[in-house]
Coordinates of C-alpha atoms in Angstrom, one line a residue:
M1 CA -27.7 -32.0 192.4
K2 CA -26.5 -31.2 188.9
L3 CA -23.7 -33.3 187.6
K4 CA -21.5 -32.7 184.6
Q5 CA -21.8 -35.5 182.0
P6 CA -18.4 -37.3 181.8
A7 CA -16.8 -38.4 178.5
F8 CA -17.6 -41.9 179.6
L9 CA -19.5 -43.2 182.6
P10 CA -17.1 -44.6 185.2
T11 CA -16.3 -48.3 185.0
N12 CA -13.8 -48.5 187.9
R13 CA -12.8 -46.6 191.1
Q14 CA -10.1 -44.7 189.4
E15 CA -12.5 -43.2 186.8
M16 CA -15.0 -42.4 189.6
R17 CA -12.4 -40.4 191.5
A18 CA -11.3 -38.6 188.4
L19 CA -14.9 -37.3 188.3
G20 CA -14.8 -36.4 192.0
W21 CA -17.2 -39.1 192.9
E22 CA -16.5 -40.9 196.2
A23 CA -19.4 -43.3 195.7
L24 CA -22.1 -44.3 193.2
D25 CA -25.8 -43.7 193.6
I26 CA -26.6 -46.4 191.0
L27 CA -24.7 -49.3 189.5
L28 CA -25.7 -50.8 186.2
V29 CA -24.5 -54.3 185.4
T30 CA -24.8 -55.4 181.7
G31 CA -24.0 -58.4 179.6
D32 CA -22.9 -56.1 176.7
A33 CA -19.6 -54.4 176.3
Y34 CA -19.8 -50.7 177.2
V35 CA -20.3 -48.6 174.1
D36 CA -21.4 -45.0 174.8
H37 CA -24.1 -45.0 172.2
P38 CA -27.9 -44.6 172.5
S39 CA -28.5 -48.0 171.0
F40 CA -26.9 -49.6 174.0
G41 CA -29.4 -49.8 176.9
A42 CA -27.0 -49.4 179.8
A43 CA -25.3 -46.4 178.2
L44 CA -28.6 -44.7 177.5
L45 CA -30.0 -45.3 181.0
G46 CA -26.8 -44.3 182.6
R47 CA -26.6 -41.0 180.8
L48 CA -30.2 -40.3 181.6
L49 CA -29.7 -41.0 185.3
V50 CA -26.6 -38.8 185.4
A51 CA -28.7 -36.0 183.8
R52 CA -31.0 -36.4 186.8
G53 CA -28.2 -35.8 189.2
L54 CA -27.5 -39.5 190.0
R55 CA -23.9 -40.7 190.0
T56 CA -24.1 -43.8 187.8
G57 CA -21.4 -46.3 186.9
I58 CA -21.4 -49.3 184.6
V59 CA -19.9 -52.8 185.0
A60 CA -19.9 -54.5 181.6
Q61 CA -19.6 -58.2 181.1
P62 CA -18.3 -59.0 184.6
R63 CA -16.7 -62.3 185.4
W64 CA -19.4 -64.6 186.8
T65 CA -17.1 -66.8 189.0
T66 CA -16.4 -64.0 191.5
P67 CA -18.2 -60.8 192.7
E68 CA -15.0 -58.8 192.5
D69 CA -15.8 -57.1 189.2
V70 CA -19.3 -56.1 190.4
S71 CA -17.9 -54.7 193.6
R72 CA -14.9 -52.7 192.2
M73 CA -16.6 -49.3 192.5
G74 CA -18.0 -50.0 196.0
R75 CA -21.6 -50.3 197.2
P76 CA -24.0 -47.9 195.4
R77 CA -26.2 -45.7 197.6
L78 CA -29.6 -46.5 196.0
F79 CA -29.7 -49.7 193.9
A80 CA -28.1 -51.9 191.3
G81 CA -29.8 -52.4 187.9
V82 CA -29.1 -55.7 186.1
T83 CA -29.6 -56.5 182.4
A84 CA -28.4 -59.4 180.2
G85 CA -27.8 -56.8 177.5
A86 CA -29.4 -56.3 174.1
L87 CA -30.1 -60.0 173.6
D88 CA -31.6 -62.7 175.7
S89 CA -28.4 -64.5 176.8
M90 CA -29.7 -68.0 175.7
L91 CA -30.5 -66.7 172.2
A92 CA -27.1 -65.0 172.1
H93 CA -25.4 -68.4 172.9
Y94 CA -27.4 -71.0 171.0
T95 CA -28.8 -71.6 167.5
A96 CA -32.2 -73.0 166.6
F97 CA -30.7 -76.5 167.0
R98 CA -29.1 -75.7 170.4
K99 CA -25.6 -75.5 168.9
K100 CA -23.3 -73.0 170.4
R101 CA -22.8 -69.8 168.5
H102 CA -19.3 -68.8 167.6
D103 CA -19.6 -65.0 167.9
D104 CA -21.3 -62.2 169.8
A105 CA -21.6 -58.8 168.2
Y106 CA -21.7 -57.1 171.6
T107 CA -18.3 -58.3 172.7
P108 CA -14.8 -57.1 171.9
G109 CA -13.4 -59.1 169.0
G110 CA -16.9 -60.5 168.4
R111 CA -16.1 -63.5 170.6
A112 CA -18.8 -65.6 172.1
G113 CA -18.9 -66.6 175.8
A114 CA -18.4 -63.2 177.5
R115 CA -21.7 -63.4 179.3
P116 CA -23.2 -66.4 181.1
N117 CA -26.3 -68.4 180.3
R118 CA -29.3 -66.8 182.0
A119 CA -27.2 -63.8 182.6
V120 CA -29.9 -61.8 184.6
I121 CA -30.1 -64.6 187.3
V122 CA -26.3 -64.9 187.5
Y123 CA -25.6 -61.1 187.7
S124 CA -28.3 -60.7 190.2
N125 CA -26.7 -63.3 192.4
L126 CA -23.3 -61.6 192.0
V127 CA -24.8 -58.3 193.2
R128 CA -26.4 -59.9 196.2
Q129 CA -23.0 -61.5 197.1
A130 CA -21.2 -58.3 196.7
F131 CA -23.7 -56.0 198.5
P132 CA -26.0 -57.9 200.8
G133 CA -29.4 -56.1 201.3
L134 CA -28.9 -53.8 198.3
L135 CA -32.1 -53.2 196.2
V136 CA -31.7 -55.2 192.9
V137 CA -33.8 -54.0 189.9
L138 CA -34.0 -56.3 186.8
G139 CA -34.4 -54.9 183.3
G140 CA -33.7 -55.4 179.6
I141 CA -35.1 -57.8 177.1
E142 CA -34.2 -61.0 179.0
A143 CA -36.0 -59.9 182.1
S144 CA -38.9 -58.1 180.3
L145 CA -40.0 -61.2 178.2
R146 CA -39.5 -63.6 181.1
R147 CA -41.6 -61.5 183.5
I148 CA -44.4 -64.1 183.9
T149 CA -44.4 -67.9 183.5
H150 CA -42.9 -68.6 180.1
Y151 CA -41.8 -71.5 177.9
D152 CA -38.0 -71.9 177.8
F153 CA -36.9 -73.6 174.6
W154 CA -33.4 -74.4 175.8
S155 CA -34.7 -76.4 178.8
D156 CA -37.9 -77.5 177.1
S157 CA -39.9 -76.5 180.2
L158 CA -42.2 -73.8 181.7
R159 CA -40.2 -71.5 184.0
R160 CA -41.7 -69.1 186.6
S161 CA -41.1 -65.4 186.5
I162 CA -37.4 -64.5 186.4
L163 CA -38.0 -62.1 189.2
L164 CA -38.3 -65.1 191.6
D165 CA -35.3 -67.1 190.1
A166 CA -33.1 -64.0 190.3
K167 CA -34.4 -63.2 193.8
A168 CA -34.6 -59.5 192.9
D169 CA -36.7 -56.8 194.4
L170 CA -38.2 -55.3 191.3
L171 CA -38.5 -55.9 187.5
V172 CA -38.7 -53.2 184.9
W173 CA -40.4 -54.5 181.8
G174 CA -40.5 -52.8 178.5
M175 CA -38.4 -49.7 177.8
G176 CA -36.8 -48.6 181.0
E177 CA -36.2 -44.8 181.0
I178 CA -39.5 -43.7 182.6
P179 CA -39.8 -46.5 185.2
L180 CA -36.1 -46.4 186.3
V181 CA -36.1 -42.7 186.9
S182 CA -39.3 -43.2 188.9
V183 CA -37.7 -45.8 191.0
A184 CA -34.7 -43.5 191.7
R185 CA -37.0 -40.7 192.7
A186 CA -39.0 -42.9 195.1
L187 CA -35.9 -44.0 196.8
L188 CA -34.6 -40.4 197.1
Q189 CA -37.8 -39.2 198.5
A190 CA -37.9 -42.1 201.1
E191 CA -34.3 -41.2 202.0
S192 CA -35.1 -37.6 202.6
T193 CA -38.2 -38.4 204.7
G194 CA -36.8 -41.3 206.6
L195 CA -39.7 -43.5 205.5
T196 CA -39.6 -47.0 204.0
P197 CA -39.6 -46.6 200.2
D198 CA -42.8 -47.7 198.4
L199 CA -41.9 -49.0 195.0
T200 CA -45.3 -50.6 194.2
G201 CA -47.4 -49.2 191.4
I202 CA -44.7 -47.6 189.3
P203 CA -45.8 -48.1 185.7
G204 CA -43.8 -50.7 183.8
T205 CA -42.7 -52.6 186.8
A206 CA -43.5 -56.0 188.4
W207 CA -42.9 -57.2 191.9
M208 CA -43.9 -60.0 194.3
G209 CA -46.7 -58.6 196.3
R210 CA -50.4 -58.9 197.2
P211 CA -53.5 -58.7 195.1
E212 CA -54.8 -55.8 197.2
Q213 CA -52.0 -53.6 195.9
V214 CA -54.0 -53.2 192.8
P215 CA -55.9 -49.9 193.2
E216 CA -59.6 -50.4 193.7
G217 CA -61.7 -49.9 190.6
R218 CA -58.8 -50.4 188.1
A219 CA -59.1 -52.9 185.3
L220 CA -57.4 -56.2 186.3
I221 CA -56.2 -59.0 184.2
E222 CA -55.8 -62.3 186.1
L223 CA -53.2 -64.6 184.4
P224 CA -53.4 -68.4 185.0
S225 CA -51.3 -69.3 188.0
H226 CA -47.9 -70.9 187.5
E227 CA -49.1 -74.1 189.1
S228 CA -52.2 -74.3 186.8
L229 CA -49.9 -73.8 183.8
L230 CA -47.7 -76.7 184.9
E231 CA -50.8 -78.9 185.3
N232 CA -52.4 -77.8 182.0
P233 CA -49.8 -76.4 179.6
R234 CA -52.5 -75.5 177.1
L235 CA -53.3 -72.5 179.3
L236 CA -50.0 -70.9 178.1
M237 CA -51.8 -69.6 175.1
Q238 CA -54.4 -67.9 177.3
A239 CA -51.7 -66.4 179.5
T240 CA -49.7 -65.1 176.6
L241 CA -52.7 -63.5 174.9
A242 CA -53.6 -61.9 178.3
S243 CA -50.1 -60.6 178.7
E244 CA -50.2 -59.1 175.2
H245 CA -53.5 -57.5 176.0
H246 CA -52.1 -56.1 179.2
V247 CA -49.4 -54.2 177.2
Q248 CA -51.8 -53.0 174.6
R249 CA -54.5 -51.7 176.9
G250 CA -52.3 -49.3 178.8
D251 CA -54.5 -48.9 181.8
A252 CA -54.9 -52.4 183.2
W253 CA -53.0 -54.2 186.0
A254 CA -52.2 -57.9 185.9
V255 CA -51.6 -60.5 188.6
Q256 CA -50.3 -64.1 188.5
A257 CA -50.3 -66.5 191.5
V258 CA -47.1 -68.5 191.9
G259 CA -46.0 -70.6 194.9
G260 CA -48.6 -69.1 197.2
R261 CA -47.4 -65.6 196.4
T262 CA -48.6 -63.0 193.8
L263 CA -46.7 -61.5 191.0
V264 CA -48.1 -58.0 190.4
L265 CA -47.6 -56.1 187.2
A266 CA -48.4 -52.4 187.0
P267 CA -49.8 -51.0 183.7
P268 CA -47.2 -50.0 181.1
P269 CA -46.0 -46.4 181.2
P270 CA -47.3 -44.2 178.4
P271 CA -45.1 -44.1 175.4
P272 CA -42.6 -41.2 175.6
N273 CA -43.6 -38.2 173.6
S274 CA -41.3 -36.5 171.1
R275 CA -39.9 -34.1 173.7
Q276 CA -38.9 -36.9 176.0
L277 CA -37.3 -38.9 173.3
D278 CA -35.5 -35.9 172.0
E279 CA -34.1 -35.2 175.5
V280 CA -32.6 -38.8 175.6
F281 CA -31.0 -38.6 172.2
A282 CA -29.6 -35.1 172.9
L283 CA -27.5 -36.5 175.8
P284 CA -23.7 -36.2 175.1
F285 CA -23.0 -39.7 173.9
S286 CA -19.5 -40.2 172.6
R287 CA -20.9 -42.9 170.3
R288 CA -17.7 -44.9 170.8
A289 CA -16.6 -47.9 172.8
H290 CA -15.0 -47.3 176.1
P291 CA -11.3 -46.5 175.5
G292 CA -10.3 -49.5 177.8
Y293 CA -11.1 -51.9 175.0
T294 CA -8.3 -53.0 172.7
E295 CA -10.5 -54.9 170.1
A296 CA -13.3 -53.7 168.0
I297 CA -16.9 -54.4 169.0
P298 CA -18.9 -55.4 165.9
A299 CA -22.2 -53.9 167.1
E300 CA -20.5 -50.5 167.6
E301 CA -19.2 -50.6 164.0
M302 CA -22.6 -51.4 162.6
M303 CA -24.5 -48.8 164.7
R304 CA -22.0 -45.9 164.4
W305 CA -23.4 -44.2 161.4
S306 CA -27.1 -45.0 161.8
I307 CA -29.9 -42.9 163.1
N308 CA -32.8 -44.2 165.2
T309 CA -35.9 -42.2 164.4
H310 CA -38.6 -44.0 166.4
R311 CA -39.4 -47.0 168.6
G312 CA -42.4 -49.3 168.8
C313 CA -44.1 -51.3 166.1
G314 CA -47.7 -51.6 165.1
G315 CA -47.2 -54.9 163.3
G316 CA -47.7 -57.2 166.3
C317 CA -46.2 -60.2 164.5
S318 CA -46.8 -63.3 166.6
F319 CA -43.1 -64.3 166.6
C320 CA -41.7 -60.9 167.4
S321 CA -41.0 -59.4 170.8
L322 CA -41.1 -55.8 169.7
A323 CA -44.7 -55.1 170.5
L324 CA -44.3 -56.9 173.9
H325 CA -41.2 -54.9 174.8
Q326 CA -41.4 -51.6 173.0
G327 CA -45.1 -51.6 172.6
R328 CA -47.4 -51.2 169.5
R329 CA -47.7 -47.5 170.1
V330 CA -45.0 -45.8 168.0
A331 CA -43.0 -43.1 169.7
S332 CA -41.1 -40.8 167.3
R333 CA -38.4 -38.3 167.6
S334 CA -38.9 -34.8 166.2
R335 CA -37.4 -33.8 162.9
I336 CA -35.1 -31.2 164.6
S337 CA -33.7 -33.8 167.0
I338 CA -32.9 -36.2 164.1
L339 CA -31.2 -33.5 162.1
R340 CA -29.1 -32.4 165.0
E341 CA -27.9 -35.9 165.4
V342 CA -27.0 -36.0 161.8
Q343 CA -25.0 -32.9 162.2
S344 CA -23.2 -34.4 165.2
L345 CA -22.2 -37.4 163.1
T346 CA -20.6 -35.2 160.5
R347 CA -18.3 -33.8 163.1
M348 CA -17.1 -37.2 164.4
T349 CA -13.6 -38.6 163.7
G350 CA -13.8 -41.1 160.9
W351 CA -16.9 -39.6 159.2
T352 CA -17.1 -40.8 155.6
G353 CA -20.2 -38.9 154.5
S354 CA -22.5 -42.0 154.5
I355 CA -25.4 -42.6 156.8
S356 CA -26.1 -46.4 156.8
D357 CA -29.6 -46.1 158.0
V358 CA -32.4 -43.8 159.1
G359 CA -35.2 -45.7 160.6
G360 CA -36.5 -47.9 163.4
P361 CA -38.2 -51.3 163.7
S362 CA -39.7 -50.5 160.2
A363 CA -38.4 -47.4 158.4
N364 CA -41.8 -46.3 157.2
M365 CA -43.4 -46.0 160.7
W366 CA -41.8 -42.7 161.7
G367 CA -44.6 -40.4 163.0
A368 CA -47.2 -43.2 163.1
R369 CA -50.0 -42.7 165.7
C370 CA -53.1 -44.4 166.8
T371 CA -56.3 -42.4 166.8
L372 CA -58.3 -45.0 168.8
D373 CA -58.7 -45.6 172.5
P374 CA -56.3 -48.4 173.4
A375 CA -58.5 -49.5 176.3
R376 CA -61.3 -50.4 173.8
C377 CA -59.1 -51.9 171.1
T378 CA -59.3 -55.7 170.7
R379 CA -56.9 -56.0 167.8
T380 CA -53.7 -58.0 168.2
S381 CA -52.0 -56.1 165.3
C382 CA -52.5 -52.6 163.8
L383 CA -51.7 -54.0 160.4
F384 CA -53.2 -57.5 160.3
P385 CA -55.4 -58.8 158.8
A386 CA -55.4 -55.3 157.1
V387 CA -54.1 -51.9 158.1
C388 CA -56.3 -50.5 160.8
P389 CA -58.0 -47.1 159.9
G390 CA -56.9 -45.9 163.3
F391 CA -53.2 -46.5 162.5
Q392 CA -52.2 -43.3 160.7
V393 CA -48.8 -42.5 159.4
D394 CA -47.8 -39.9 156.8
Q395 CA -45.1 -41.8 154.9
S396 CA -44.5 -38.7 152.6
A397 CA -43.3 -36.9 155.8
G398 CA -40.8 -39.7 156.4
L399 CA -39.6 -39.3 152.8
E400 CA -39.1 -35.6 153.2
L401 CA -37.2 -36.3 156.4
L402 CA -34.8 -38.5 154.4
R403 CA -34.4 -35.8 151.8
E404 CA -33.6 -33.2 154.4
V405 CA -31.1 -35.5 156.0
A406 CA -29.4 -36.0 152.6
R407 CA -29.2 -32.2 152.2
Q408 CA -27.2 -31.6 155.4
D409 CA -23.6 -30.4 154.9
G410 CA -21.1 -33.2 154.9
V411 CA -23.7 -35.9 154.0
R412 CA -23.1 -37.6 150.7
H413 CA -25.2 -40.8 151.0
V414 CA -28.3 -41.8 152.9
R415 CA -29.6 -45.3 153.0
V416 CA -32.6 -47.1 154.6
A417 CA -31.2 -50.4 155.8
S418 CA -33.9 -51.1 158.5
G419 CA -36.4 -52.4 155.9
L420 CA -40.0 -51.6 155.2
R421 CA -43.3 -52.9 156.3
H422 CA -44.3 -53.6 152.7
D423 CA -48.1 -53.7 153.1
L424 CA -47.9 -50.2 154.7
A425 CA -45.6 -49.0 152.0
L426 CA -48.1 -49.9 149.3
Q427 CA -50.6 -47.4 150.9
A428 CA -48.3 -44.5 149.9
P429 CA -47.3 -45.2 146.3
R430 CA -45.5 -41.9 145.7
A431 CA -43.4 -42.2 148.9
L432 CA -42.6 -45.8 148.0
K433 CA -41.5 -44.9 144.5
A434 CA -39.1 -42.2 145.8
L435 CA -37.8 -44.5 148.5
I436 CA -36.9 -47.2 146.0
M437 CA -35.4 -44.7 143.5
E438 CA -33.5 -42.4 145.9
F439 CA -32.7 -44.2 149.1
T440 CA -32.3 -47.9 148.4
G441 CA -28.6 -48.7 148.2
G442 CA -28.9 -51.8 146.0
Q443 CA -30.6 -54.0 148.5
L444 CA -33.8 -53.5 150.5
K445 CA -34.9 -55.7 153.4
V446 CA -38.5 -56.9 153.5
A447 CA -40.0 -59.5 155.7
P448 CA -42.7 -61.6 153.9
E449 CA -41.6 -64.6 156.1
H450 CA -43.5 -67.2 154.0
I451 CA -46.1 -67.5 151.2
S452 CA -48.5 -70.1 152.6
E453 CA -51.7 -68.4 153.7
N454 CA -52.2 -70.5 156.8
V455 CA -48.7 -69.9 157.9
L456 CA -48.9 -66.2 157.2
R457 CA -52.1 -66.1 159.2
G458 CA -50.4 -67.6 162.2
M459 CA -47.6 -65.1 161.8
R460 CA -50.0 -62.1 161.5
K461 CA -48.3 -61.2 158.2
P462 CA -49.9 -59.9 155.0
S463 CA -50.8 -62.3 152.2
L464 CA -48.6 -63.4 149.3
E465 CA -50.7 -61.3 146.9
V466 CA -49.6 -58.2 148.9
F467 CA -45.9 -59.1 148.7
E468 CA -46.1 -59.8 145.0
R469 CA -47.6 -56.4 144.4
F470 CA -44.8 -54.9 146.4
L471 CA -42.2 -56.8 144.3
E472 CA -43.7 -55.6 141.1
E473 CA -43.6 -52.0 142.3
F474 CA -40.0 -52.5 143.4
R475 CA -39.0 -53.9 140.0
R476 CA -40.8 -51.2 138.1
H477 CA -39.3 -48.3 140.0
S478 CA -35.8 -49.8 140.1
E479 CA -35.9 -50.1 136.3
A480 CA -37.2 -46.5 135.9
A481 CA -34.2 -45.3 138.0
G482 CA -31.8 -47.4 135.9
K483 CA -30.6 -49.2 139.0
E484 CA -29.9 -52.9 139.6
Q485 CA -31.4 -53.5 143.0
Y486 CA -32.5 -56.5 145.0
V487 CA -35.0 -57.3 147.6
I488 CA -33.6 -59.3 150.5
P489 CA -36.6 -61.3 151.9
Y490 CA -36.6 -62.6 155.5
L491 CA -38.0 -66.2 155.6
I492 CA -38.8 -68.5 158.5
S493 CA -38.8 -72.3 158.4
A494 CA -40.5 -74.6 160.9
F495 CA -42.9 -72.0 162.1
P496 CA -45.8 -73.4 164.2
G497 CA -48.5 -74.5 161.8
C498 CA -46.0 -74.9 158.9
T499 CA -45.8 -78.3 157.3
E500 CA -43.2 -79.7 155.0
Q501 CA -45.7 -79.3 152.2
D502 CA -45.9 -75.6 153.0
M503 CA -42.1 -75.4 152.8
R504 CA -42.1 -77.1 149.4
E505 CA -44.6 -74.6 148.1
L506 CA -42.3 -71.8 149.3
A507 CA -39.3 -73.5 147.7
D508 CA -41.1 -73.9 144.4
W509 CA -42.2 -70.2 144.5
L510 CA -38.6 -69.1 145.1
R511 CA -37.3 -71.4 142.4
A512 CA -39.8 -70.1 139.9
R513 CA -38.3 -66.7 140.3
G514 CA -34.7 -67.8 140.3
W515 CA -34.3 -66.9 143.9
T516 CA -31.8 -68.8 146.0
P517 CA -31.9 -67.5 149.6
R518 CA -28.6 -67.8 151.4
Q519 CA -30.0 -67.1 154.8
V520 CA -33.2 -68.6 156.2
Q521 CA -34.2 -68.4 159.9
C522 CA -35.4 -71.6 161.5
F523 CA -38.0 -70.6 164.1
I524 CA -36.7 -70.3 167.6
P525 CA -39.4 -70.2 170.4
T526 CA -38.4 -67.1 172.3
P527 CA -40.0 -66.4 175.7
G528 CA -43.3 -64.5 175.9
T529 CA -44.4 -64.5 172.2
V530 CA -47.7 -65.9 170.8
A531 CA -45.8 -68.0 168.3
T532 CA -43.9 -69.6 171.2
A533 CA -47.2 -70.5 172.9
M534 CA -48.3 -72.0 169.5
Y535 CA -45.2 -74.1 169.5
F536 CA -45.6 -75.3 173.0
T537 CA -49.3 -75.9 173.1
G538 CA -49.8 -77.1 169.5
L539 CA -52.8 -74.7 169.3
D540 CA -53.4 -71.5 167.3
P541 CA -54.7 -68.4 169.3
E542 CA -58.3 -69.6 168.6
G543 CA -57.6 -72.9 170.2
N544 CA -57.5 -75.0 167.0
P545 CA -54.8 -77.8 166.8
I546 CA -51.9 -77.1 164.4
H547 CA -49.0 -79.0 163.2
V548 CA -45.7 -78.2 165.0
A549 CA -42.3 -79.3 163.9
R550 CA -40.8 -80.3 167.2
S551 CA -38.0 -82.7 166.5
D552 CA -34.7 -81.4 165.3
A553 CA -35.0 -83.9 162.4
E554 CA -38.2 -82.3 161.1
R555 CA -37.0 -78.8 161.8
L556 CA -33.8 -79.6 159.8
R557 CA -35.9 -81.1 156.9
Q558 CA -38.0 -77.9 156.7
H559 CA -35.0 -75.7 156.9
G560 CA -33.1 -77.7 154.3
L561 CA -35.9 -77.3 151.8
L562 CA -34.8 -73.7 151.3
S563 CA -31.1 -74.3 151.4
P564 CA -29.4 -73.9 148.0
E565 CA -28.6 -77.1 146.1
R566 CA -25.0 -78.1 146.4
G567 CA -22.9 -76.5 143.6
R568 CA -25.8 -74.3 142.4
K569 CA -24.9 -70.7 142.0
P570 CA -27.5 -68.0 143.0
V571 CA -29.3 -66.4 140.1
R572 CA -29.3 -62.6 140.1
C573 CA -32.5 -61.2 138.7
E574 CA -34.3 -58.0 139.3
G575 CA -36.1 -58.1 142.6
S576 CA -34.3 -61.2 143.6
A577 CA -32.8 -62.2 146.9
R578 CA -29.0 -62.2 147.0
P579 CA -27.9 -61.4 150.5
P580 CA -24.2 -61.8 151.4
R581 CA -22.9 -65.1 152.7
S582 CA -23.2 -65.6 156.4
R583 CA -19.9 -65.7 158.3
R584 CA -21.5 -68.6 160.2
G585 CA -21.9 -70.8 157.1
G586 CA -25.6 -70.4 156.7
E587 CA -26.7 -71.7 160.1
A588 CA -30.1 -70.9 161.3
K589 CA -30.5 -67.4 162.6
P590 CA -32.8 -66.2 165.5
S591 CA -36.3 -65.6 164.4
G592 CA -38.1 -62.5 165.7
A593 CA -36.6 -59.5 167.3
L594 CA -35.5 -60.4 170.8
A595 CA -33.7 -57.2 171.3
E596 CA -33.6 -54.2 173.5
G597 CA -34.2 -51.1 171.4
R598 CA -32.0 -52.1 168.4
K599 CA -29.8 -55.0 167.7
P600 CA -27.7 -56.3 164.8
D601 CA -30.0 -58.9 163.2
R602 CA -26.9 -61.0 162.7
A603 CA -23.3 -60.7 163.6
P604 CA -22.7 -58.9 161.4
R605 CA -25.3 -58.5 158.7
T606 CA -25.8 -55.1 157.0
G607 CA -25.2 -51.7 158.4
R608 CA -28.5 -51.5 160.1
P609 CA -28.5 -52.3 163.7
G610 CA -32.1 -53.1 163.7
R611 CA -34.7 -55.8 163.7
R612 CA -36.6 -57.7 161.1
P613 CA -38.7 -55.1 159.3
G614 CA -42.3 -55.2 160.3

């Protein structure tokens, strides 16, 4: 059945009936406000499902004390999809020192507290109360990174798969378009034949099943059981590396025993090709918040004039969730698709002529591809310890794309706010020169994270020497352009393996250059990452003991070593870091990129609704 795309997906029964829909096929429940923009997961998936002929509605930020909000459009015919939204709800609520945050960029008015702690579990329970027996499918970043046994910083404990705690039927991990459409098709086919639906084996999904559901002859990764992890927490590193390998291989299945049952994880789906991504971004998004909201939503404002060109990141940084969620294989939109989106922006009400960002996880990875067989690859990063020869990207093509965007009628300014992977940028000197001279709007985000070699090694980041070479190129080209420009470096304190002496060395290095960073992220162990396993086990990936700043007192000391001295004004110098003051008074920000697709890296920071670059 072909459906007409509505101006907005329905959020209540009145809007359903205005569309002529008596009932929904699929209900999506999300912890974010409903903004009809491709950077918001529920909106993107909802539009795609409607394009497949499935009547889909959205309940955004429902009250969690009653199932009334969840049930207001009636029982959906096929299933309910549940997501915490673009951020893990615990990360959205608490700082590195477990203090409550005061704002939430995905909520009207930017207010905190519109979603519950552990939102996926709470929303799943609401759906089961409202619609007993309805199939519940989990998705989004919170579910994806908690798909196996994981360390939870906020309870300081190992928790089993969120699939069990939410008592859901299926979990979609990673980006959800391909798996969710496959789930809907399987249910429709079962409905037409009268057979019991078989949802096992859909790529990118996990369920509680049996080991024999893994097809014979397929590669199998056996994760340490939940019980063995409780008995021997050091095994968390082994489990995390195995989970990382499961994502990278692309053809392997994985299983984990828990409580006498078996968690089965199908292989990841192949990355979408350009045609598939183009189809998604061509859907008729209004790119605005639902008209029922009376207050502005900060994330909408930051994302409105930005263009997402690709997803996935070859960096594989140990603290970052991007490779675990979006994958290390970069999927890029076509040039034509991107230019059409630019043209659509110029026709929008409020258009000012400026595009705040054209990019993705790192702006200089558009069009990147791997020429190697992922089943044979043993690397944990395409860029560390050096750029892999199999990771190929024509950065000059990305530069020409930016120039073509800038030439479109109605476009006056184009900026790259998503930042660069600086080691990759140095491989294309001409493209880097043009990017700095033509498309840097005074500030450029780069993520060195630290300068200590042992800390950088644990992060899977390039050496200080590489960063200093980049800074020299930035200074030289900015001078040649006659522009006063600044690098904004992302820095992390209290990273596993980092000592106070390491932080002093970083502070001395910054001081020698007249840099006074206003914002430094104190490391937060987020579920599923290698860095979190390092924090919990006190081991590096090779099994060697490392120093870990565990107490809040030590974490604060490390963090404080990079805080500006009281009364000291920041020094502006070429290539220096001078980011704007935080609205939250310089508190620790989340480390890594615990986001679905794209997120504001603070609330708000700059115009780029993206992640830490590289």
